[in-house]
Coordinates of C-alpha atoms and ligand atoms in Angstrom, one line a residue:
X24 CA -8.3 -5.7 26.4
X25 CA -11.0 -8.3 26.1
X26 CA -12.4 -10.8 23.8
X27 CA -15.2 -8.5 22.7
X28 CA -13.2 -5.7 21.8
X29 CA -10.3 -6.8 20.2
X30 CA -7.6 -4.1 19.8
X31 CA -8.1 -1.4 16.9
X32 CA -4.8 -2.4 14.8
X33 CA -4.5 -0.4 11.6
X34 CA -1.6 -1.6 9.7
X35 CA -1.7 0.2 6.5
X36 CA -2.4 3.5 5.1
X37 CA -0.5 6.6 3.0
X38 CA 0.1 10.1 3.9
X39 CA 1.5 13.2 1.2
X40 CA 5.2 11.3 1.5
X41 CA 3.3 9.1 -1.1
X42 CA 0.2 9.5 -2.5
X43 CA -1.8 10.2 0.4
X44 CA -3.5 13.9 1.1
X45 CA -2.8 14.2 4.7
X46 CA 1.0 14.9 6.5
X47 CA 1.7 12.3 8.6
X48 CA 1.0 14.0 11.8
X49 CA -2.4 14.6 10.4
X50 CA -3.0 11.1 9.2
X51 CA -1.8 10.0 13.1
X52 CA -4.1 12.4 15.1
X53 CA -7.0 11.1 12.5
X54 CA -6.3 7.7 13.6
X55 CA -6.2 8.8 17.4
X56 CA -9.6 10.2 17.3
X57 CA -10.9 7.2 15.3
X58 CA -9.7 4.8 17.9
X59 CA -6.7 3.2 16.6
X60 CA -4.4 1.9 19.3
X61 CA -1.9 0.8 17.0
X62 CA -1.0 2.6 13.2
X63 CA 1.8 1.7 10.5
X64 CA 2.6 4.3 8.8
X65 CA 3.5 2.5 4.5
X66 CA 4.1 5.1 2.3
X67 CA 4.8 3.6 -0.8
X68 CA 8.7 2.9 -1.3
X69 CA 9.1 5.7 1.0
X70 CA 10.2 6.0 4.6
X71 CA 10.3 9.8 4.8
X72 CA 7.0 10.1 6.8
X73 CA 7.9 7.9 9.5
X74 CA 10.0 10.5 12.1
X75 CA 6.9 12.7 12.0
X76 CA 4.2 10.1 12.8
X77 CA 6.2 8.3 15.3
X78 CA 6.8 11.6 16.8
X79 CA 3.1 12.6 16.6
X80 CA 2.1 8.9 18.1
X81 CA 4.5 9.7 21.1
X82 CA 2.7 12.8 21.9
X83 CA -0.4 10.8 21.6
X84 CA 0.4 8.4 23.5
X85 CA -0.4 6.0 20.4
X86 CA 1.3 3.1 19.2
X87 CA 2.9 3.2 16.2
X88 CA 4.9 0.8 14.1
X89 CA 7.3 1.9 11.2
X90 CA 6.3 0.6 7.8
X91 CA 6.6 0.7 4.1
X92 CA 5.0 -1.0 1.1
X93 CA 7.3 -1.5 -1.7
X94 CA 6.2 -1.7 -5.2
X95 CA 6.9 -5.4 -6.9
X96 CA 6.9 -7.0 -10.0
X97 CA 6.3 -10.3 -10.1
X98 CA 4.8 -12.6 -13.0
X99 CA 4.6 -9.6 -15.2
X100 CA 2.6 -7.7 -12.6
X101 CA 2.8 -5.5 -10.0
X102 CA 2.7 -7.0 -6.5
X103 CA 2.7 -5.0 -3.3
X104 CA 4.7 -5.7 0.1
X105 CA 4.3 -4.6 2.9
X106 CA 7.4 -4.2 5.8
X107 CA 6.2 -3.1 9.1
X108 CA 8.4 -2.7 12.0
X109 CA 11.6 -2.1 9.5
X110 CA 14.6 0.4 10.7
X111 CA 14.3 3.1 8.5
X112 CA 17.5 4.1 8.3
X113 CA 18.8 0.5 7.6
X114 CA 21.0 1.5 4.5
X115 CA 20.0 -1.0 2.3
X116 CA 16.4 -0.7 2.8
X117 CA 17.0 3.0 2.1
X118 CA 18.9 2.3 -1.4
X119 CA 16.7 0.0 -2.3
X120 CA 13.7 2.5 -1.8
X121 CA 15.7 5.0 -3.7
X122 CA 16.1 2.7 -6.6
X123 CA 12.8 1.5 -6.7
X124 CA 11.3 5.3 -6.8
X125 CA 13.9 6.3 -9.6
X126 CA 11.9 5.6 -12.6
X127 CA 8.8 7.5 -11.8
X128 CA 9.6 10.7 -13.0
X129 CA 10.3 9.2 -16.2
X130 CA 7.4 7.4 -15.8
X131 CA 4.9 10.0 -15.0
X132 CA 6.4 12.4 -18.4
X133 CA 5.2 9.2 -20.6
X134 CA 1.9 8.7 -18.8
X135 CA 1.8 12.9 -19.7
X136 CA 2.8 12.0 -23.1
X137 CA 0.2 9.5 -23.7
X138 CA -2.7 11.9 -21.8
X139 CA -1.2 15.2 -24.7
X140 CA -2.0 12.4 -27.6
X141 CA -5.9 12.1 -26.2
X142 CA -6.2 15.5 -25.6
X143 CA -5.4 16.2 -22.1
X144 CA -2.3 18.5 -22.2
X145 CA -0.4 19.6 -19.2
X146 CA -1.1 16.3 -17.1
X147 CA 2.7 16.0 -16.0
X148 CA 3.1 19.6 -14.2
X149 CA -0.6 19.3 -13.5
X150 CA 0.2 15.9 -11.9
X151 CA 3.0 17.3 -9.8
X152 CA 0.9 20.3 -8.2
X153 CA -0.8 17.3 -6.6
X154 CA 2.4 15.6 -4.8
X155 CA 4.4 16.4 -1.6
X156 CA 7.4 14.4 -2.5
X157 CA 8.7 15.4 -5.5
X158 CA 10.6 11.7 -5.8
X159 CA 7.2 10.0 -5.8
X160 CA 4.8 11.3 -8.8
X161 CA 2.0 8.5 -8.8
X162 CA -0.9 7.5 -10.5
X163 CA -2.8 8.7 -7.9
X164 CA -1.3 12.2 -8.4
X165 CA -2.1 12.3 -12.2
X166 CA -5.7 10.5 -11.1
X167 CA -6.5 13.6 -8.9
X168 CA -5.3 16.3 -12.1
X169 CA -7.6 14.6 -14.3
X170 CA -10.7 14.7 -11.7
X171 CA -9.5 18.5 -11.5
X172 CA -10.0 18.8 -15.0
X173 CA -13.3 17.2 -15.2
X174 CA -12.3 14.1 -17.3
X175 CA -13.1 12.1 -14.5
X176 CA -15.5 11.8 -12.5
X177 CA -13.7 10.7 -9.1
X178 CA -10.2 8.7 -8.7
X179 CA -12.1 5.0 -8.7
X180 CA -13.7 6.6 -12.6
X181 CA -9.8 7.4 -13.8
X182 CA -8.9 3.9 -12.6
X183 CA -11.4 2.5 -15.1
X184 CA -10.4 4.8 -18.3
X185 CA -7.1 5.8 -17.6
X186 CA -3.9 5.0 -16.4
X187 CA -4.3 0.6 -16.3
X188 CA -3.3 -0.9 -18.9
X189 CA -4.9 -0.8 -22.5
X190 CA -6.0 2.4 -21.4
X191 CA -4.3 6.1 -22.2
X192 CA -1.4 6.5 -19.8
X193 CA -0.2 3.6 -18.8
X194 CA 3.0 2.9 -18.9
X195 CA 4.5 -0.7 -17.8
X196 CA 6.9 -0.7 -15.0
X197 CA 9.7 -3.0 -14.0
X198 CA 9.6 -2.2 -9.8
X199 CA 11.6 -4.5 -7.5
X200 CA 12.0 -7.9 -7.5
X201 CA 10.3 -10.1 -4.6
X202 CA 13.5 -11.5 -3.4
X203 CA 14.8 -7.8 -3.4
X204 CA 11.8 -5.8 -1.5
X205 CA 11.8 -9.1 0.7
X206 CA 15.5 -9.1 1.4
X207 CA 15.4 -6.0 2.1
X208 CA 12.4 -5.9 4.8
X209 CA 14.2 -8.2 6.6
X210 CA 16.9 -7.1 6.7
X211 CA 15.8 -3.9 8.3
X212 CA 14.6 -6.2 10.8
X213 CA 11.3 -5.8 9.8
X214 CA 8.4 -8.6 8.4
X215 CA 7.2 -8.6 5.2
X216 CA 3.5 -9.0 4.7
X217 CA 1.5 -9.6 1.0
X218 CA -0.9 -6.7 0.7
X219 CA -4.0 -6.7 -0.8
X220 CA -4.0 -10.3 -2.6
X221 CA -7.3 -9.6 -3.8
X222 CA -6.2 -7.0 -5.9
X223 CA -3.7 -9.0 -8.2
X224 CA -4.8 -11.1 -11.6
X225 CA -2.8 -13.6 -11.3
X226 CA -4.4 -17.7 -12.1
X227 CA -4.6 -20.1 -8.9
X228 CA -1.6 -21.3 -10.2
X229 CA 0.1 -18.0 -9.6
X230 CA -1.1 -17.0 -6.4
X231 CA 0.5 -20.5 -5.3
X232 CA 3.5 -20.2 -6.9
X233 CA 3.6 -16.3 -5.0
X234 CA 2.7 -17.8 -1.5
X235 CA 5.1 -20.3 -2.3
X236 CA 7.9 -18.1 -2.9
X237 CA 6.9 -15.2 -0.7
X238 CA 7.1 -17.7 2.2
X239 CA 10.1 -19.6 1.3
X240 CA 12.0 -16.2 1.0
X241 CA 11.0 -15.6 4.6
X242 CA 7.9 -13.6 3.9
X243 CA 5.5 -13.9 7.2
X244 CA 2.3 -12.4 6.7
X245 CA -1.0 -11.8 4.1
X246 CA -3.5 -8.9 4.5
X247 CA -7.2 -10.7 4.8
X248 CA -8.6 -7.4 6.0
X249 CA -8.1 -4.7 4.0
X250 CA -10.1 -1.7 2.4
X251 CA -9.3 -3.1 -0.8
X252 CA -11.4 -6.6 -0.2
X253 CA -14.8 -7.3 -0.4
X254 CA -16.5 -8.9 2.8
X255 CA -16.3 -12.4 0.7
X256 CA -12.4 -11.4 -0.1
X257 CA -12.1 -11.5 3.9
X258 CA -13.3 -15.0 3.8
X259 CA -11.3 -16.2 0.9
X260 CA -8.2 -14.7 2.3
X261 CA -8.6 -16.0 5.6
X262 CA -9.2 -19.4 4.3
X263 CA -5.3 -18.6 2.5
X264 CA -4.0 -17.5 5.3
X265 CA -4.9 -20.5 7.4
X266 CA -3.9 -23.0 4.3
X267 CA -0.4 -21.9 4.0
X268 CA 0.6 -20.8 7.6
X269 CA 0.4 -16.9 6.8
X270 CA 0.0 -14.4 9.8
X271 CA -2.8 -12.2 9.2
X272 CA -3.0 -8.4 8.8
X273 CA -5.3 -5.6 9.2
X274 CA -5.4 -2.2 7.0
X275 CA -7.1 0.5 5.9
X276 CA -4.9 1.6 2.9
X277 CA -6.4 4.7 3.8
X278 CA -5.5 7.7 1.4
X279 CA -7.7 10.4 1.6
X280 CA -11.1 11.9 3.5
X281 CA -12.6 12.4 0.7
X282 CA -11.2 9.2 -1.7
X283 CA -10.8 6.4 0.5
X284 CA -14.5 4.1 1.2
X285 CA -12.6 3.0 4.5
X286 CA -11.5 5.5 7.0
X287 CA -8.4 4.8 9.6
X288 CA -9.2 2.1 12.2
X289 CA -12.8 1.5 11.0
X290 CA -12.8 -2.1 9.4
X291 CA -13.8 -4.9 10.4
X292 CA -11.7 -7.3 13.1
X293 CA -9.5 -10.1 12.1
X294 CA -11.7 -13.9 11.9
X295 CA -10.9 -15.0 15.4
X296 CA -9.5 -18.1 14.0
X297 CA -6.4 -16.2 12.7
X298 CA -3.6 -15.7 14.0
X299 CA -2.6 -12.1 14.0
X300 CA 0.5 -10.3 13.2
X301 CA 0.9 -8.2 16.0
X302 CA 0.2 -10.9 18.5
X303 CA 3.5 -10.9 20.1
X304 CA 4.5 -7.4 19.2
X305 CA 3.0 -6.3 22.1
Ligands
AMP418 P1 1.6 3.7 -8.7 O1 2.4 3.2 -7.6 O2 2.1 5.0 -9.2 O3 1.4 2.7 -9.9 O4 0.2 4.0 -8.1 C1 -0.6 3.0 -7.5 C2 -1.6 3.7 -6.6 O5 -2.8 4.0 -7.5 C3 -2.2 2.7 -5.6 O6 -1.4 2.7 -4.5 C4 -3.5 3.4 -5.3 O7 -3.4 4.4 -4.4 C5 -3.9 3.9 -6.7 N1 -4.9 3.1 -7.3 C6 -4.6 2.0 -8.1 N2 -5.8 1.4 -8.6 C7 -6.8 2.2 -8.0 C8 -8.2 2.1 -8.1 N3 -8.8 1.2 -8.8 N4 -8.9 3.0 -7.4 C9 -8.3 4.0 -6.7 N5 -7.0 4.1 -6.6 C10 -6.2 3.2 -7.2
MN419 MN1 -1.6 4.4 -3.1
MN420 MN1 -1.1 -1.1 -2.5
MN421 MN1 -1.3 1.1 0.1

């Protein structure tokens, strides 16, 4: 390794355990050809995906680091935290995941409700002939039935007139609470790590009060580059990061060839000035 190619570090992406489209043994030889030298695997509140990919990784000779990103609500909104390097058979992580899934299904037959009241019947079975795991219907899943349909253009269109709220079906959620998907990261031995902050609508008052807490509850780490930010977000981030002490990640949040804008392994590095998560890991 030297300073002018930095190791390719992709710490966050999906595969058909959540809502992503490939298995994780696809998503693993993807990022092998792309030239990642070191993938997390973070299936939303969902560890099932982690035996094949570290098992694919292996035969690749690739490293790989077990992960998760847990669904939060915090402030009234939904956060998302990412654990990387948890056990994923730590038995509270596991029941915490289980809990955190449970109101999905639920979930997913309002959000079908709502879509029969516009006009769009069928969007609950239509939804789950989109998902792998039967214990995590997403948006995603009832994005890609309405792009089927032709209601939508692509997933990113949905996003804008369906399925946020004020729009037809969305449903509020209560997920975990930060303390709780925190706890539980580290308690799997894993560190916890606040993904895409540029996504969230919190005030400045907010995001400090969540840094604030995050970090107090033993929360490590802040994604600066991630498929999800703009170049300027990068800078913003990495501005946060160095501010309150944060250790910096990289990820794709890849999801799909044809849905994601960033592929595996194929962002930009960290700001040199950072100090990265992995840097002792290895
Ligand atoms: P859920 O956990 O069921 O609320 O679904 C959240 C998922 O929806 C995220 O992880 C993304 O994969 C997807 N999603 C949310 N907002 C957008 C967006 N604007 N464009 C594309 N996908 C999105
Ligand atoms: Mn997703
Ligand atoms: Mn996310
Ligand atoms: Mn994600």
């Amino acid at each position: 390794m030297t300073m002018e190619s930095p190791m390719n570090v992709d710490l966050h992406c999906h595969s058909q355990v959540s809502d992503g489209l490939l298995a994780p043994d696809e998503l693993v030889a993807r990022a092998h050809r792309n030239g990642v030298d070191v993938l997390a695997l973070t299936d939303h509140d969902e560890v099932g995906g982690l035996v094949q990919a570290a098992e694919a990784a292996r035969t690749l000779g690739m490293r790989f680091v077990p992960g998760v990103e847990i669904s939060v609500t915090w402030a009234g909104d939904t956060v998302h935290i990412v654990g990387l390097r948890i056990d994923p058979d730590d038995a509270r992580l596991v029941e915490g995941l289980r809990e955190t899934r449970s109101g999905r299904e639920r979930r997913g037959r309002e959000m079908a409700e709502q879509l029969a009241a516009v006009g769009i019947p069928g969007a609950f079975e239509g939804a789950l002939a989109h998902v792998g795991n039967p214990q995590l219907i997403s948006r995603t899943h009832f994005a890609r039935f309405l792009v089927e349909q032709g209601v939508c253009r692509d997933v990113s269109d949905v996003f804008e007139n369906y399925l946020v709220e004020g729009k037809p079906g969305y449903v509020p959620m209560r997920w975990a609470a930060l303390s709780d998907a925190v706890d539980w990261i580290l308690g799997a031995g894993g560190v916890a790590v606040i993904a895409h902050p540029g996504r969230y609508h919190y005030t400045p008052l907010q995001f400090h009060a969540l840094y604030d807490e995050f970090l107090q509850l033993g929360g490590r780490g802040i994604e600066v580059v991630t498929g999800s930010h703009t170049p300027e977000q990068y800078r913003e981030y990495a501005e946060v990061a160095k501010r309150y002490g944060f250790l910096a990640s990289r990820g794709s949040d890849f999801h799909a060839p044809s849905e994601s804008r960033i592929d595996l392994g194929r962002l930009p590095p960290l700001p040199a000035h950072l100090t990265p998560i992995w840097g002792e890991w290895f």
